[in-house]
mmCIF file of C-alpha atoms in Angstrom:
data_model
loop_
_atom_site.group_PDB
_atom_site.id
_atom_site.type_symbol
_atom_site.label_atom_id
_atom_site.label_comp_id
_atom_site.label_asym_id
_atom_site.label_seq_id
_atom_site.Cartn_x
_atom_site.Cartn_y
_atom_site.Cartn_z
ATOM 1 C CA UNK A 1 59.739 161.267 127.897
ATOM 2 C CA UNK A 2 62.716 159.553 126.387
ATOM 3 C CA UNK A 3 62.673 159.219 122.805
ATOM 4 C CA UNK A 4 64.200 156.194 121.092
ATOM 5 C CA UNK A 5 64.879 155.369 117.509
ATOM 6 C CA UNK A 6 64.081 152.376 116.174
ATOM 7 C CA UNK A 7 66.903 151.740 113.270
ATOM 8 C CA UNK A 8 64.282 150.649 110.762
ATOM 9 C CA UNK A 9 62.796 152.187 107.768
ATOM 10 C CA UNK A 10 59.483 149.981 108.132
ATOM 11 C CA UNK A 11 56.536 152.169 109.665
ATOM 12 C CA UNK A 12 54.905 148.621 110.625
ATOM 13 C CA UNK A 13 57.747 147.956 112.662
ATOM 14 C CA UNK A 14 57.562 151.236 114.208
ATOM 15 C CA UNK A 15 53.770 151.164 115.246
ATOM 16 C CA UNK A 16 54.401 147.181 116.847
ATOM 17 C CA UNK A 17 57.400 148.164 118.811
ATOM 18 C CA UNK A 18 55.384 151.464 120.301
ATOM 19 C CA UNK A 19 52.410 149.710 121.019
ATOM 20 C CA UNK A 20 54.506 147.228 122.784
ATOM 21 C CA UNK A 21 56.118 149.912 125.066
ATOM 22 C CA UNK A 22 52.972 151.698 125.048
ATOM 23 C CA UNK A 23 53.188 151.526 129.499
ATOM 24 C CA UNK A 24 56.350 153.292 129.365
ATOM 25 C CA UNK A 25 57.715 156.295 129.267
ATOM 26 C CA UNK A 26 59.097 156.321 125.887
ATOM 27 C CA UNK A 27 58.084 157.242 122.678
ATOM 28 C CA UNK A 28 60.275 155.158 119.313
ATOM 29 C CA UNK A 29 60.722 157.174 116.329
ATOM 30 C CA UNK A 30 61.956 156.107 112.904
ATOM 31 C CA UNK A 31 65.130 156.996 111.010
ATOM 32 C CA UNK A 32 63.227 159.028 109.405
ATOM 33 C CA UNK A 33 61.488 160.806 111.599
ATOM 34 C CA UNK A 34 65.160 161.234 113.757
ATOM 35 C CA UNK A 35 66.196 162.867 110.246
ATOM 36 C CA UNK A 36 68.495 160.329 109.443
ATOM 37 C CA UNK A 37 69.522 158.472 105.939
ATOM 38 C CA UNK A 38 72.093 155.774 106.195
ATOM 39 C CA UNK A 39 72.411 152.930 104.914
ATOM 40 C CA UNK A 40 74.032 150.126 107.222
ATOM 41 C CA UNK A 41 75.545 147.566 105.428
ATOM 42 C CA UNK A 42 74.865 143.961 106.827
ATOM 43 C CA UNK A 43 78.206 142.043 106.569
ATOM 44 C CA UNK A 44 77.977 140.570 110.430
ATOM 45 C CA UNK A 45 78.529 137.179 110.663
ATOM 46 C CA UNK A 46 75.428 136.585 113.234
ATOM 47 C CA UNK A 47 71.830 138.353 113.809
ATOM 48 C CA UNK A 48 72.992 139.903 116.733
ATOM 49 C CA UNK A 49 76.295 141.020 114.477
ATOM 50 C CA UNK A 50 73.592 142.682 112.126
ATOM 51 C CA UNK A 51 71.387 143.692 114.579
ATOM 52 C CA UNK A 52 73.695 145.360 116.991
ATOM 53 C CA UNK A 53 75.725 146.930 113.844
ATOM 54 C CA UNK A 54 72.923 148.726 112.816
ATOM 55 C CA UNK A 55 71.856 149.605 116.364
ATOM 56 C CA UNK A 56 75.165 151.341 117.097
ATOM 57 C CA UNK A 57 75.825 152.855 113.816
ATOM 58 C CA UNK A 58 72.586 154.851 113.977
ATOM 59 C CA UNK A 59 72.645 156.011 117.916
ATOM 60 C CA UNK A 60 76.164 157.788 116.798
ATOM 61 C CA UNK A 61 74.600 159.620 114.545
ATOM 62 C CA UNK A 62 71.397 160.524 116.349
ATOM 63 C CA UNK A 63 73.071 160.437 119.892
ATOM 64 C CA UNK A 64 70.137 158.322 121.556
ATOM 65 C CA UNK A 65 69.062 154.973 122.504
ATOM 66 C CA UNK A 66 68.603 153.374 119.166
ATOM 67 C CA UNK A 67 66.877 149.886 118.889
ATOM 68 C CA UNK A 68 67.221 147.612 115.783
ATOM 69 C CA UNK A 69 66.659 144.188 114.544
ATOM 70 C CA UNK A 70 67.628 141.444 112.354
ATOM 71 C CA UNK A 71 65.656 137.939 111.911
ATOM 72 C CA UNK A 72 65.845 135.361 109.601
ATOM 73 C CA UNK A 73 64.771 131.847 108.733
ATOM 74 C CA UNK A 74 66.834 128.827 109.339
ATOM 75 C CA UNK A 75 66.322 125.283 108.123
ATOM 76 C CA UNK A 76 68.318 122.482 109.907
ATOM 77 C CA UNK A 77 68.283 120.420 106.581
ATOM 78 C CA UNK A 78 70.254 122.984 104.749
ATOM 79 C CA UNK A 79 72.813 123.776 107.607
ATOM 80 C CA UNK A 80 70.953 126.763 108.585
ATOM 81 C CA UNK A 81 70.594 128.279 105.940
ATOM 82 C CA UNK A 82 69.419 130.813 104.414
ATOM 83 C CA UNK A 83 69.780 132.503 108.362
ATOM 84 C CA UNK A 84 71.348 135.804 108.309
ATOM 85 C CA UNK A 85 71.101 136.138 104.735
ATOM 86 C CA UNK A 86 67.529 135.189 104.517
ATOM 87 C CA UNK A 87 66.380 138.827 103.072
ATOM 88 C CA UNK A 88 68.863 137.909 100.375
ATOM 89 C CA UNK A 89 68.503 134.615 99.542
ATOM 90 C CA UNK A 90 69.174 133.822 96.194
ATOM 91 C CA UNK A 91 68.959 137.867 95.587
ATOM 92 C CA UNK A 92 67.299 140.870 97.281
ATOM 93 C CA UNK A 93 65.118 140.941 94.333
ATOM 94 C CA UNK A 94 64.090 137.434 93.893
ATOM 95 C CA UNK A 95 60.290 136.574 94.376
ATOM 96 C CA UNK A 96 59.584 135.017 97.298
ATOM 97 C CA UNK A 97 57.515 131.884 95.399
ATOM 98 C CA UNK A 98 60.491 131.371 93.216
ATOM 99 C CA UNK A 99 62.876 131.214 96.912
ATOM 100 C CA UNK A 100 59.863 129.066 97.929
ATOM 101 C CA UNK A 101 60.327 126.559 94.778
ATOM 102 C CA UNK A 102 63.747 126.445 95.574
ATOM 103 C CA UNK A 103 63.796 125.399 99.013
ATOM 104 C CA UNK A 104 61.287 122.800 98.352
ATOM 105 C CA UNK A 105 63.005 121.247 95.903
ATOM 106 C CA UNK A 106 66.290 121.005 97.948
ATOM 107 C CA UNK A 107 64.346 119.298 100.492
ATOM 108 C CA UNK A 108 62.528 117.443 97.808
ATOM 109 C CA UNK A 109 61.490 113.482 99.466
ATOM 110 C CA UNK A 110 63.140 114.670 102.822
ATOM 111 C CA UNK A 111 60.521 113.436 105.566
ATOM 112 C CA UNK A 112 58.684 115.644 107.944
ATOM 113 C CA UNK A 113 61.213 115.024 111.097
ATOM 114 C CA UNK A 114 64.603 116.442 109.266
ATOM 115 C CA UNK A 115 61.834 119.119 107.780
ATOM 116 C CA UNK A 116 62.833 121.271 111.017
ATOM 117 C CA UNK A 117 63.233 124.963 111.031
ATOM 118 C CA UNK A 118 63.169 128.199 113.119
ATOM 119 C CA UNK A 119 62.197 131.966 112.499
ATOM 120 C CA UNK A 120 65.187 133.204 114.804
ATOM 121 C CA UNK A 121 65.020 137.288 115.927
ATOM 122 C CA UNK A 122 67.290 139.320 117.452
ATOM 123 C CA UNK A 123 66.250 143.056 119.101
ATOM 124 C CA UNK A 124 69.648 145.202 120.037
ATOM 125 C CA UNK A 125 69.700 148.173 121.447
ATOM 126 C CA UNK A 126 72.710 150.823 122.024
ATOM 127 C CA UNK A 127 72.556 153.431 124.283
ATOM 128 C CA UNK A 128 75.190 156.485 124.151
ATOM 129 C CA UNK A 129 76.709 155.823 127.026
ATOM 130 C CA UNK A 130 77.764 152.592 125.779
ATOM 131 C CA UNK A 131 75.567 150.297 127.009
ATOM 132 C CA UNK A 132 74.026 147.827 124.976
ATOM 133 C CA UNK A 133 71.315 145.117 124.939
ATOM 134 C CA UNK A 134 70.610 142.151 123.248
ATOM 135 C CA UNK A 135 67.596 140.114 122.654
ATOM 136 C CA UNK A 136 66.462 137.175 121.216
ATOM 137 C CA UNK A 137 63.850 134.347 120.394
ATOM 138 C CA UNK A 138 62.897 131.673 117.907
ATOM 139 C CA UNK A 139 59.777 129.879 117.242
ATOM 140 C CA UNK A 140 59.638 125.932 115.461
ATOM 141 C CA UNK A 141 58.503 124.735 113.249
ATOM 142 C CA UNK A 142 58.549 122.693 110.008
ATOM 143 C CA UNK A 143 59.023 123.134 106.159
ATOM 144 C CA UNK A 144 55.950 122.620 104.222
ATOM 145 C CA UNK A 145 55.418 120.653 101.379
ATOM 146 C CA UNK A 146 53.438 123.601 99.894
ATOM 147 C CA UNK A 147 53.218 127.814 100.473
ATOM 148 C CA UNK A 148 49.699 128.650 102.253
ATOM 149 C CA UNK A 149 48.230 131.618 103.493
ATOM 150 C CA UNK A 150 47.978 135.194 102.842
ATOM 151 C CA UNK A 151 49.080 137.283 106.146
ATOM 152 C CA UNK A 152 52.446 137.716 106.884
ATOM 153 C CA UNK A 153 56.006 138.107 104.554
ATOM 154 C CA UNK A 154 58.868 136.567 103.654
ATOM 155 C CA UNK A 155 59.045 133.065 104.430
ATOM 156 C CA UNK A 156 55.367 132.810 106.593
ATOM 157 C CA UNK A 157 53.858 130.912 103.658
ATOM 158 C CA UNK A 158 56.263 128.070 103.863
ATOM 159 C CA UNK A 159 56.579 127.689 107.527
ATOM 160 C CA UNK A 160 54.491 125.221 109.144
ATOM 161 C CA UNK A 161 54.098 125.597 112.841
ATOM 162 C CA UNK A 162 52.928 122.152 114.524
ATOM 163 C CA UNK A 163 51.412 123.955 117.738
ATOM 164 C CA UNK A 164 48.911 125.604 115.645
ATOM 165 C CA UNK A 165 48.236 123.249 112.913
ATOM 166 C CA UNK A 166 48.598 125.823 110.203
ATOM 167 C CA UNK A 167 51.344 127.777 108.160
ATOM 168 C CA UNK A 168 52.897 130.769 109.510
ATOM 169 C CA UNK A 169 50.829 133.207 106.742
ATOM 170 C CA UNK A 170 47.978 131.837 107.861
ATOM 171 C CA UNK A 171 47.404 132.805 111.045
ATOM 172 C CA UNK A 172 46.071 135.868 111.886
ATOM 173 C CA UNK A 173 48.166 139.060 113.123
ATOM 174 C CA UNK A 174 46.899 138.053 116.820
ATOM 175 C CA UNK A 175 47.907 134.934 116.516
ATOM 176 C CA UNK A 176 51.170 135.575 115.133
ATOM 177 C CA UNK A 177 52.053 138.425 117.578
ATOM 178 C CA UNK A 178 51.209 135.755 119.848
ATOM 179 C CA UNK A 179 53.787 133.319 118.993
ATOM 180 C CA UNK A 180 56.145 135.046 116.671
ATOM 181 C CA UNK A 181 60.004 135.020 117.019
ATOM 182 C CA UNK A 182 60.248 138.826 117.293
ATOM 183 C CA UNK A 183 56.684 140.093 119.427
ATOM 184 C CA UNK A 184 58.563 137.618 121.885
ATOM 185 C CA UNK A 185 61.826 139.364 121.265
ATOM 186 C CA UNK A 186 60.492 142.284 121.283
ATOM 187 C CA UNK A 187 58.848 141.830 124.927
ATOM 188 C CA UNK A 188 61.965 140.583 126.183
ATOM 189 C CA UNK A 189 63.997 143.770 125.410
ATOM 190 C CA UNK A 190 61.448 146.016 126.712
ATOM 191 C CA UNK A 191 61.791 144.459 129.923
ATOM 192 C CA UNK A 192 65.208 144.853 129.804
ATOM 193 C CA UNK A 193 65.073 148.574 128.701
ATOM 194 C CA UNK A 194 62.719 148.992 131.526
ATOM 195 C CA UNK A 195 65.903 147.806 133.753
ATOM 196 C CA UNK A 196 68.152 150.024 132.742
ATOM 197 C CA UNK A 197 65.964 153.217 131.707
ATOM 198 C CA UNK A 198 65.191 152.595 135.833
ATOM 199 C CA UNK A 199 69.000 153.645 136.481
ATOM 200 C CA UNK B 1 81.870 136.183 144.909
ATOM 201 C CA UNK B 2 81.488 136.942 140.416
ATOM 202 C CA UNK B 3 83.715 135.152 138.014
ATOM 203 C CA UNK B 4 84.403 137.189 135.126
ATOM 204 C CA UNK B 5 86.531 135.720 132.045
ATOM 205 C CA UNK B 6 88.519 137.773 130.370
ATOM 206 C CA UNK B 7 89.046 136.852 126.938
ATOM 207 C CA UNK B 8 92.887 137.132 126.062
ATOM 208 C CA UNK B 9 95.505 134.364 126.789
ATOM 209 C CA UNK B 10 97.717 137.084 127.681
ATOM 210 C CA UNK B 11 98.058 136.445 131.869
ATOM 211 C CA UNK B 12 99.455 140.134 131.719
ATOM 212 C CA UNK B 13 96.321 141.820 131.138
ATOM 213 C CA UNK B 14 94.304 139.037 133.527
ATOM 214 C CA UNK B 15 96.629 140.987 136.172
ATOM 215 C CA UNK B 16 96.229 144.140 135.298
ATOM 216 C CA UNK B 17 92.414 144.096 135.381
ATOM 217 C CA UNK B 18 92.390 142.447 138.602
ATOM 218 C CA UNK B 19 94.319 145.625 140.042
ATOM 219 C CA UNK B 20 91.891 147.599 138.719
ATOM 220 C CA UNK B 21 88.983 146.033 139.555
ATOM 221 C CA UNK B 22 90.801 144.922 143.025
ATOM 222 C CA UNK B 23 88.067 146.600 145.245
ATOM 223 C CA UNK B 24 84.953 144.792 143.556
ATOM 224 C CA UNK B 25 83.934 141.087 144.587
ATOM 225 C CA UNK B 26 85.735 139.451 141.552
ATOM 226 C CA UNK B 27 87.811 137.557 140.237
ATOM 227 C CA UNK B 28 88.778 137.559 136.725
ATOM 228 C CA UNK B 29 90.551 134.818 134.760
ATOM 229 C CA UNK B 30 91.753 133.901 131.755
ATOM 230 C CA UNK B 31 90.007 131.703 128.537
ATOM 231 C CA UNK B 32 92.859 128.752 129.940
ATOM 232 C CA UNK B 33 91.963 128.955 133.521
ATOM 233 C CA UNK B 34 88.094 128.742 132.343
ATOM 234 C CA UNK B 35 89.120 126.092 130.257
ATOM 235 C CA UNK B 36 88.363 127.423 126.958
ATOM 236 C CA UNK B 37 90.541 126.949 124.026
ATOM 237 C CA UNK B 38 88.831 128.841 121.299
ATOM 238 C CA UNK B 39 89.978 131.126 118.232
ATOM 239 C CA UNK B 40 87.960 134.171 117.474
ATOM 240 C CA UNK B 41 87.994 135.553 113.650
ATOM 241 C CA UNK B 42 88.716 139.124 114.154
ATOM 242 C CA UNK B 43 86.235 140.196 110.790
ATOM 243 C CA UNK B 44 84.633 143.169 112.875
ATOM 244 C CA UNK B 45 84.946 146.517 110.904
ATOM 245 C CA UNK B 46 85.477 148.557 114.130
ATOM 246 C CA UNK B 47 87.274 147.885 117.598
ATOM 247 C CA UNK B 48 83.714 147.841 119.328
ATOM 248 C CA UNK B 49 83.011 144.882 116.673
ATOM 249 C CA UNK B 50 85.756 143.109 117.430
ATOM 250 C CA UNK B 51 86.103 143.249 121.174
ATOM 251 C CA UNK B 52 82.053 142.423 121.387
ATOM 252 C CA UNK B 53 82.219 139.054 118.612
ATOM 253 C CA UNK B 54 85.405 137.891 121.082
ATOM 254 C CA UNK B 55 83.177 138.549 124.432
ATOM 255 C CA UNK B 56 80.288 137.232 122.978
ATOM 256 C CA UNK B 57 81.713 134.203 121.666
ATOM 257 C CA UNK B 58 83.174 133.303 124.580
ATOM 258 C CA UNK B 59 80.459 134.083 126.729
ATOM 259 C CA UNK B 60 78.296 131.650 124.862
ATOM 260 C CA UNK B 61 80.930 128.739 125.790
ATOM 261 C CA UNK B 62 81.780 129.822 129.164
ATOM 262 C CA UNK B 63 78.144 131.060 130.200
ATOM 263 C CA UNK B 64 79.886 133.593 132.652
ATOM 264 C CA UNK B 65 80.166 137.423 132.203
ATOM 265 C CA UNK B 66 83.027 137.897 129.841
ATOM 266 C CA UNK B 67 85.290 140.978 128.933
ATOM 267 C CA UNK B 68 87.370 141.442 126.042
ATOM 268 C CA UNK B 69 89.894 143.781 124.383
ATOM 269 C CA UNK B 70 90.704 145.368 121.386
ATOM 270 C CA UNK B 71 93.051 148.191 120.364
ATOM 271 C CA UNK B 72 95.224 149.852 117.599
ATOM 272 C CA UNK B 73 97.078 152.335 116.384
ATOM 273 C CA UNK B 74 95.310 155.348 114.111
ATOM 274 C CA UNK B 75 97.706 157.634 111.902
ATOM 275 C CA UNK B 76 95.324 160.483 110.528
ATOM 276 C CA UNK B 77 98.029 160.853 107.686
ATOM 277 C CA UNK B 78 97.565 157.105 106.500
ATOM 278 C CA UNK B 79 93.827 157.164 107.010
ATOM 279 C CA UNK B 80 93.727 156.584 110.193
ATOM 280 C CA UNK B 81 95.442 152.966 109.438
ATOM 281 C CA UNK B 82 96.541 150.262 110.685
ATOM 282 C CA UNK B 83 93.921 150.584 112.909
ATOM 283 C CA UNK B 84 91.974 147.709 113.480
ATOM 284 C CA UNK B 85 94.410 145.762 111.442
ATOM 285 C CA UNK B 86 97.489 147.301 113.932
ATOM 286 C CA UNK B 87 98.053 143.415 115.104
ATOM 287 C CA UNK B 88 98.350 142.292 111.540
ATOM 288 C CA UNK B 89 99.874 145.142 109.591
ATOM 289 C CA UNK B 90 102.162 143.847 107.019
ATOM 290 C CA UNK B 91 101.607 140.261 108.370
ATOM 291 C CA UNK B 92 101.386 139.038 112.102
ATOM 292 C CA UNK B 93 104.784 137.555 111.938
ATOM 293 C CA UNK B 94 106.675 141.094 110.779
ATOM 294 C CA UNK B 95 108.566 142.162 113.411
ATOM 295 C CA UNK B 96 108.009 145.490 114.512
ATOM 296 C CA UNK B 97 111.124 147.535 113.514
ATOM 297 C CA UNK B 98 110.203 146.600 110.093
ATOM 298 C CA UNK B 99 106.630 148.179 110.301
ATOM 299 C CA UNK B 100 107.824 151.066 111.791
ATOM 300 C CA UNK B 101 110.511 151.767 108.951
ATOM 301 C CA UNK B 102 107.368 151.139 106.492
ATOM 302 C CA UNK B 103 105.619 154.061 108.286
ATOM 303 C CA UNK B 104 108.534 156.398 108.509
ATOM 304 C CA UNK B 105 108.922 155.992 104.742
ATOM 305 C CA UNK B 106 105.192 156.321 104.260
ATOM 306 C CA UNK B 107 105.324 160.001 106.922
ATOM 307 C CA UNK B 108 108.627 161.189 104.971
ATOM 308 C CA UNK B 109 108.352 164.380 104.999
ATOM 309 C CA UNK B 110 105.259 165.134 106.505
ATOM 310 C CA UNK B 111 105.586 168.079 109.440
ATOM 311 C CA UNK B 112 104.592 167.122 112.883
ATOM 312 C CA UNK B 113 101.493 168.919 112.653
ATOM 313 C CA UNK B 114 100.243 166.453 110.187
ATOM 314 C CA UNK B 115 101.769 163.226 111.960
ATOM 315 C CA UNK B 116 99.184 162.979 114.547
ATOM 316 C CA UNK B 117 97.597 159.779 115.446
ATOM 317 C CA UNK B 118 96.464 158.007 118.725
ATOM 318 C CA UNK B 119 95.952 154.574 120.361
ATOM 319 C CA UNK B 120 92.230 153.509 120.934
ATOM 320 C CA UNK B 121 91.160 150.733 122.884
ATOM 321 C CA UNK B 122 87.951 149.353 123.613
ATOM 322 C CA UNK B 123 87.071 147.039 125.822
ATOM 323 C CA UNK B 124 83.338 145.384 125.721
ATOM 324 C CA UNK B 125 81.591 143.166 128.085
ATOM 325 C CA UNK B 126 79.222 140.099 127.345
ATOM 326 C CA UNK B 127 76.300 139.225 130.388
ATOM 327 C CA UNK B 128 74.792 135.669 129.529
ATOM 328 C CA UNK B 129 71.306 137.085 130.085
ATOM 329 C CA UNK B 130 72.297 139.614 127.065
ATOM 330 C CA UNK B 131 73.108 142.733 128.510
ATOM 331 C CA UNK B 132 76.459 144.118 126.794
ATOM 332 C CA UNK B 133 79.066 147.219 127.807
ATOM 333 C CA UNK B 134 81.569 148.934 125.629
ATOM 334 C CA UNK B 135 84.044 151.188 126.894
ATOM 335 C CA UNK B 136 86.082 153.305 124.617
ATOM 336 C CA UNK B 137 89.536 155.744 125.453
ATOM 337 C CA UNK B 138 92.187 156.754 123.254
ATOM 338 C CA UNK B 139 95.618 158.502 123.897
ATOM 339 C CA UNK B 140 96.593 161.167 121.441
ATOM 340 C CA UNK B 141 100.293 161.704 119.991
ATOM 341 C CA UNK B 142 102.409 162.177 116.576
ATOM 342 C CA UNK B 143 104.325 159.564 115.049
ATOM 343 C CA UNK B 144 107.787 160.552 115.255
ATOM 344 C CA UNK B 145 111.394 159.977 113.400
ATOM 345 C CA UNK B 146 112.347 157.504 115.058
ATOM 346 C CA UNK B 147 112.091 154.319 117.220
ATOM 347 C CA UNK B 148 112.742 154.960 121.021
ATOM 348 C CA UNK B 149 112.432 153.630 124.053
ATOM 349 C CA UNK B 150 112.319 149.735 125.454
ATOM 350 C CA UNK B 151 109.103 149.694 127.856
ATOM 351 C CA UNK B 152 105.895 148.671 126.367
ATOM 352 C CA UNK B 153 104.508 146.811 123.308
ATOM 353 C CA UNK B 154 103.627 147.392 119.561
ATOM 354 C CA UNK B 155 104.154 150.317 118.141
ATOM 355 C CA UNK B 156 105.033 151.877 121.499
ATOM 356 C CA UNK B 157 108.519 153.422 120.271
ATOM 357 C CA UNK B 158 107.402 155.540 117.714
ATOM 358 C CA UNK B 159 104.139 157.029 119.203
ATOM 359 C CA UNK B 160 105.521 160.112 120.696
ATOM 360 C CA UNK B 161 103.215 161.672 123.618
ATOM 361 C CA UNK B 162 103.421 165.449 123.782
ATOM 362 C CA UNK B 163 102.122 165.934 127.231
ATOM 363 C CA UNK B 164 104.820 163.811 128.388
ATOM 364 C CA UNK B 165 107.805 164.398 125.975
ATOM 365 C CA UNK B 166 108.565 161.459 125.413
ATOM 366 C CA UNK B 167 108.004 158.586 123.513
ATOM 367 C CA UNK B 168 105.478 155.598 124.636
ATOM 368 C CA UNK B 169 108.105 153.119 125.011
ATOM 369 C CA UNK B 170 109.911 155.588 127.260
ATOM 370 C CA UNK B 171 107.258 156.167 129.819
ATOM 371 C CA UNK B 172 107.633 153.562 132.897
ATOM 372 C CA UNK B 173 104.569 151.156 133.736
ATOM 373 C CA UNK B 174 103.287 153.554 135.995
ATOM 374 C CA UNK B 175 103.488 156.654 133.722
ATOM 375 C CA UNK B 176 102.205 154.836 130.797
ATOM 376 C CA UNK B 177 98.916 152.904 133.128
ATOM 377 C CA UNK B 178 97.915 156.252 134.155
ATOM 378 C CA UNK B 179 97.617 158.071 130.660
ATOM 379 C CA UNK B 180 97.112 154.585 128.598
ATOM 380 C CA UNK B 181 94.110 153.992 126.779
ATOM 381 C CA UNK B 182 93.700 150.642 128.198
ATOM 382 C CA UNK B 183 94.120 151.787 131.271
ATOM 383 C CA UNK B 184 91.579 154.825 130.769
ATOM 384 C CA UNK B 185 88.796 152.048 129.139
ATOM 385 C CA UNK B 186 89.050 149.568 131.421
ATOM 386 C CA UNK B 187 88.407 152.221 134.297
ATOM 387 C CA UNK B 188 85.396 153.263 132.697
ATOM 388 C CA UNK B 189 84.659 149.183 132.262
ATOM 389 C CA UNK B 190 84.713 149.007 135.739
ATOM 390 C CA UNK B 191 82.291 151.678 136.304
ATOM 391 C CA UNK B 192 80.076 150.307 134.149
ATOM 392 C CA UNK B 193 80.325 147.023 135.827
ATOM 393 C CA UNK B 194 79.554 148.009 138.769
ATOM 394 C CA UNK B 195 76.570 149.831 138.187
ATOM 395 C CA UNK B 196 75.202 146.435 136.297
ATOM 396 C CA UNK B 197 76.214 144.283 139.406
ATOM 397 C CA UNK B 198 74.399 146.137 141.596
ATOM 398 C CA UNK B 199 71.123 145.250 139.698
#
């Protein structure tokens, strides 16, 4: 059985990613559990920058595959922003309502068509050998003129996604595995492990 | 027959990877003959980083499998710098005699046993459907006392190789291919490449 680590401090993250692989022979293990502490610092100028940073900073210390992500919100109105630096948007510390009352009021009388925005992920994964993999997917949506809902993080509450007729937090974690940026993301790069593991 | 790009404007490394990869069915060519005209930021904090935002970049324009370079000098004495910098040390327009007196006066003094440094270069490798490669190789020497020698590039003249006894800039094409690290990384590329192709 190969074990991977998944560059990640989240146990959430951990538990979705193995029950996604759950059919192969693999088994994903946290920093943590891999015994390591280091802190990556995210100064790429792209998710896959970020992601793939991470990804390869932590397999040369642990010497195995090593998976890792970075996702982010962008809204078209505000030239894509807050994107790669949507975990720190207006500070790492800042309340998410307060981010929320921010971005509404930038977009304050802009109509529902130029309300457009994506969740963006990106899955990366470095192997020893130096082989590496990238993933990636989005799903659309629109800036609400309110934050609704109770399930998810981060931005959910805000996000509006037309297809379902309800905001990102409020769907349940089903649904949103369903149609989320990174489950997608997430089954894209385990086919492509499955690829290359096969070598 | 595959069209790889190779991500440099210099036609002298298009040719030399074509030897190399001579036996494979491909042809590589340059941004220009692909009809790109694009200026990477080199902002990576590593050589992988750097080649891998150049192949990636490019690789989004040109939608084709794309390879890219990058390389530098590391003196352990000076911290291992200029390193990824070794381009733009001093400035990109200071010609090299005048770097190489600001190292001398930097290693004044120092015995050969603490002058050692080496040349790494990595080369990475972008696949539109997100697959990535990085090859690494190095060639270890000392900086010596002076500048010698008129073959090669850079910092060629004062990188002394022991195994050879002489200095880089003294080897001939042929001596310096077969212990290079460019030479050494792109070899390994090309392994790596092939195993993907045959997927």
């Amino acid at each position: 059985m190969e074990t991977i680590i998944f560059a990640t401090k989240n146990k959430g993250k951990i538990k979705e990613i193995n029950a996604i692989l759950a059919d192969m022979n693999v088994e994903v293990v946290s920093m943590e559990d891999a015994g390591i502490t280091f802190d990556v610092v995210e100064d790429g100028t792209s998710f896959e920058e970020n992601a793939m940073k991470k990804a390869v900073q932590i397999m040369e210390i642990g010497n195995k595959i090593t998976l890792s992500d970075d996702s982010g919100l962008e809204i078209d109105y505000m030239d894509k922003a807050p994107g790669i630096y949507s975990a720190r948007f207006m500070g790492e510390e800042t309340p998410y309502p307060q981010r929320f009352q921010a971005i509404f009021e930038k977009l304050e009388n802009v109509p529902e068509e130029k309300r457009t925005a994506r969740f963006v992920s990106c899955i990366a994964a470095a192997f020893p050998d130096g082989r590496r993999l990238v993933s990636y997917d989005t799903v659309e949506g629109i800036i609400g003129w309110e934050a609704k809902g109770e399930n998810g993080f981060g931005y959910d509450p805000i996000f509006f996604v037309p297809e379902k007729g309800k905001y990102m937090a409020e769907l349940s974690p089903e649904e949103k595995n369903a149609i989320s940026h990174r489950g997608k993301a997430l089954r894209k790069m385990k086919e492509m492990l499955k690829k290359e593991l096969e070598k």
